[in-house]
Every structure is written in C-alpha cells, then in structure tokens.
Amino acid sequence: MARTRFLAKSFGDNRDGTRAGLRSFLENLQPKTTGVIVVPTLSNVKDTILVDVLGEDLSRQLIKNREITLQDGATIQLCSIATLKNHKYADSYLALWAPASTIEAVEQLTSWSTATVVTWLASDADKWLTDHAVQIIFDDGKG
C-alpha cells in the first residue's frame, strides 16, 4: 500500500504549524473513511490551540464525543497516545505535537495511507525524515 507522509516542523504551540497540519489532514481524508487525531493527552486538549484552529463548535463536539462525522461521511476520531492502540485501523492520522515515540507508533500501524505530523520540537521528526519520504508542509525555521 502506498503511503504519503506530511510534516509540519513546528516548535511549541505554533498556530501556523498546527493549522498546516490540520489542513493537510482534512484535505487528505477521503469521503467515508476514518481519520484519527492523536494528541499527547486528552485531559488537556480543550485548552490547546486545536480549539482555535478547528473552531469552537467542531472541537467541542470532537472533545466531548471523541468522534465526529463530516458532511462527506468521513469520520474523525480523537485519541491520546495512550489510547492509540484502540484506533489502529484508520485510513489517515494526524499526530499533533508529536515526540519521536508518537511518530514511530503511528508509523508502525498498518492500515493508513496518509499520516500528518505536527512536531513540538522540530528535531522530533529527524529519524522519520531520514527513514521515509516525507513532504514538509510547514517549517517555522526553529528546528
């Protein structure tokens, strides 16, 4: 199966990097497929820039229900790295503020066709960039 990888080399809570990652994730999520947004922890997600980028209404529904269905039938699920094992058969992943260990965990899943990573530290994606063909969609230059 062909896989496409996208990277927003971001530093910290960079809105532009998060926005670029979310845009890539949504653009590559096909109708009637499943995408998973992986965050470090679910308990703090309501206080992150994901809410600003995704919008208050949509993010509130996603955080509350852990799943939303878009108009085209695509489903977006929300999980933490601790619960990723329960979401291992999605078509697309967005790993937000991902350390190297999260990037590796997503890479090891077998069913996805697209993965987008937004780093917290740009260097967290160094091994991923070395090991795979990755399209850089954002680089804040701080890495």
Coordinates of C-alpha atoms in Angstrom, one line a residue:
M1 CA 0.0 0.0 0.0
A2 CA 1.3 3.4 -0.9
R3 CA 1.8 5.8 2.0
T4 CA 2.0 9.5 2.0
R5 CA 3.6 11.4 4.8
F6 CA 3.4 15.1 5.7
L7 CA 5.3 17.1 8.3
A8 CA 4.7 20.4 9.9
K9 CA 8.1 21.1 11.5
S10 CA 6.8 23.2 14.3
F11 CA 8.2 24.4 17.6
G12 CA 5.9 24.6 20.6
D13 CA 2.3 25.7 20.3
N14 CA 2.7 27.2 16.9
R15 CA -0.7 28.1 15.5
D16 CA 0.5 28.1 11.9
G17 CA 2.1 24.7 12.2
T18 CA -1.0 23.2 13.8
R19 CA -3.2 24.9 11.1
A20 CA -1.0 23.5 8.3
G21 CA -1.1 20.0 9.8
L22 CA -4.9 20.1 10.3
R23 CA -5.4 21.4 6.8
S24 CA -3.3 18.6 5.3
F25 CA -5.1 16.0 7.4
L26 CA -8.5 17.2 6.3
E27 CA -7.5 17.6 2.6
N28 CA -6.2 14.0 2.5
L29 CA -9.2 12.5 4.4
Q30 CA -11.3 10.8 1.8
P31 CA -15.1 10.6 2.0
K32 CA -16.4 7.7 4.0
T33 CA -13.0 7.0 5.6
T34 CA -11.8 7.3 9.1
G35 CA -9.1 9.7 10.4
V36 CA -7.6 9.9 13.8
I37 CA -6.2 12.9 15.6
V38 CA -3.6 11.8 18.1
V39 CA -2.8 14.2 20.9
P40 CA -0.4 13.8 23.9
T41 CA -3.2 13.7 26.5
L42 CA -7.0 14.0 26.2
S43 CA -7.3 15.8 29.6
N44 CA -5.7 19.0 28.3
V45 CA -6.9 19.1 24.7
K46 CA -9.7 21.6 25.5
D47 CA -7.0 24.1 26.4
T48 CA -4.9 23.7 23.3
I49 CA -4.6 25.6 20.1
L50 CA -6.5 22.8 18.4
V51 CA -9.7 24.5 19.6
D52 CA -8.6 27.8 18.0
V53 CA -7.7 26.1 14.7
L54 CA -10.6 23.7 14.4
G55 CA -13.2 26.1 15.7
E56 CA -15.2 26.2 18.9
D57 CA -18.2 24.2 17.9
L58 CA -16.5 21.4 16.0
S59 CA -13.7 21.0 18.6
R60 CA -16.3 20.9 21.4
Q61 CA -18.2 18.1 19.7
L62 CA -14.9 16.2 19.0
I63 CA -13.6 16.6 22.5
K64 CA -16.9 15.6 24.1
N65 CA -17.8 12.7 21.8
R66 CA -14.3 11.7 20.7
E67 CA -15.7 11.3 17.2
I68 CA -17.5 13.5 14.6
T69 CA -18.8 12.7 11.2
L70 CA -18.3 15.2 8.4
Q71 CA -20.8 16.0 5.6
D72 CA -19.0 13.7 3.2
G73 CA -19.3 10.8 5.5
A74 CA -15.7 10.8 6.7
T75 CA -15.3 10.2 10.5
I76 CA -12.7 11.9 12.7
Q77 CA -11.8 10.3 16.0
L78 CA -9.7 11.9 18.8
C79 CA -7.4 9.8 20.9
S80 CA -4.3 10.2 23.0
I81 CA -1.1 8.3 22.5
A82 CA -2.2 6.1 25.5
T83 CA -5.4 5.1 23.6
L84 CA -3.9 4.9 20.1
K85 CA -4.0 1.1 20.4
N86 CA -7.8 1.3 20.2
H87 CA -7.6 3.3 16.9
K88 CA -5.1 1.3 14.9
Y89 CA -7.2 0.7 11.7
A90 CA -7.8 4.3 10.4
D91 CA -7.1 5.5 6.9
S92 CA -5.4 8.7 8.0
Y93 CA -3.7 10.0 11.1
L94 CA -2.8 13.5 12.4
A95 CA -0.3 13.4 15.2
L96 CA -0.3 16.7 17.0
W97 CA 2.7 18.0 18.9
A98 CA 4.2 14.6 18.5
P99 CA 7.5 13.4 20.0
A100 CA 9.6 10.8 18.2
S101 CA 7.9 8.0 20.1
T102 CA 4.4 9.0 18.8
I103 CA 5.7 9.4 15.3
E104 CA 7.1 5.8 15.5
A105 CA 3.9 4.4 17.0
V106 CA 1.8 5.9 14.1
E107 CA 4.3 4.7 11.6
Q108 CA 4.1 1.1 12.9
L109 CA 0.3 1.0 12.3
T110 CA -0.5 -1.0 9.2
S111 CA -3.8 0.4 7.7
W112 CA -3.1 4.1 7.0
S113 CA -2.5 5.7 3.6
T114 CA -1.7 9.2 4.9
A115 CA -0.1 10.5 8.1
T116 CA 0.5 14.1 9.0
V117 CA 2.7 15.0 11.9
V118 CA 3.0 18.3 13.7
T119 CA 6.0 18.4 16.0
W120 CA 6.5 20.1 19.3
L121 CA 10.3 20.1 18.7
A122 CA 11.3 20.0 15.0
S123 CA 14.1 17.6 15.8
D124 CA 11.5 15.0 16.9
A125 CA 10.9 14.1 13.3
D126 CA 14.6 13.7 12.3
K127 CA 14.6 9.9 12.3
W128 CA 11.2 9.9 10.4
L129 CA 12.7 12.2 7.8
T130 CA 15.7 10.0 7.4
D131 CA 13.8 6.7 7.1
H132 CA 10.9 7.8 4.9
A133 CA 9.9 10.1 2.1
V134 CA 8.2 12.9 3.9
Q135 CA 6.7 16.1 2.4
I136 CA 7.4 19.1 4.6
I137 CA 4.3 21.3 4.5
F138 CA 5.4 23.8 7.1
D139 CA 8.7 24.8 8.7
D140 CA 8.9 27.5 11.3
G141 CA 12.7 27.5 11.0
K142 CA 13.3 26.9 14.7
G143 CA 14.5 23.3 14.3

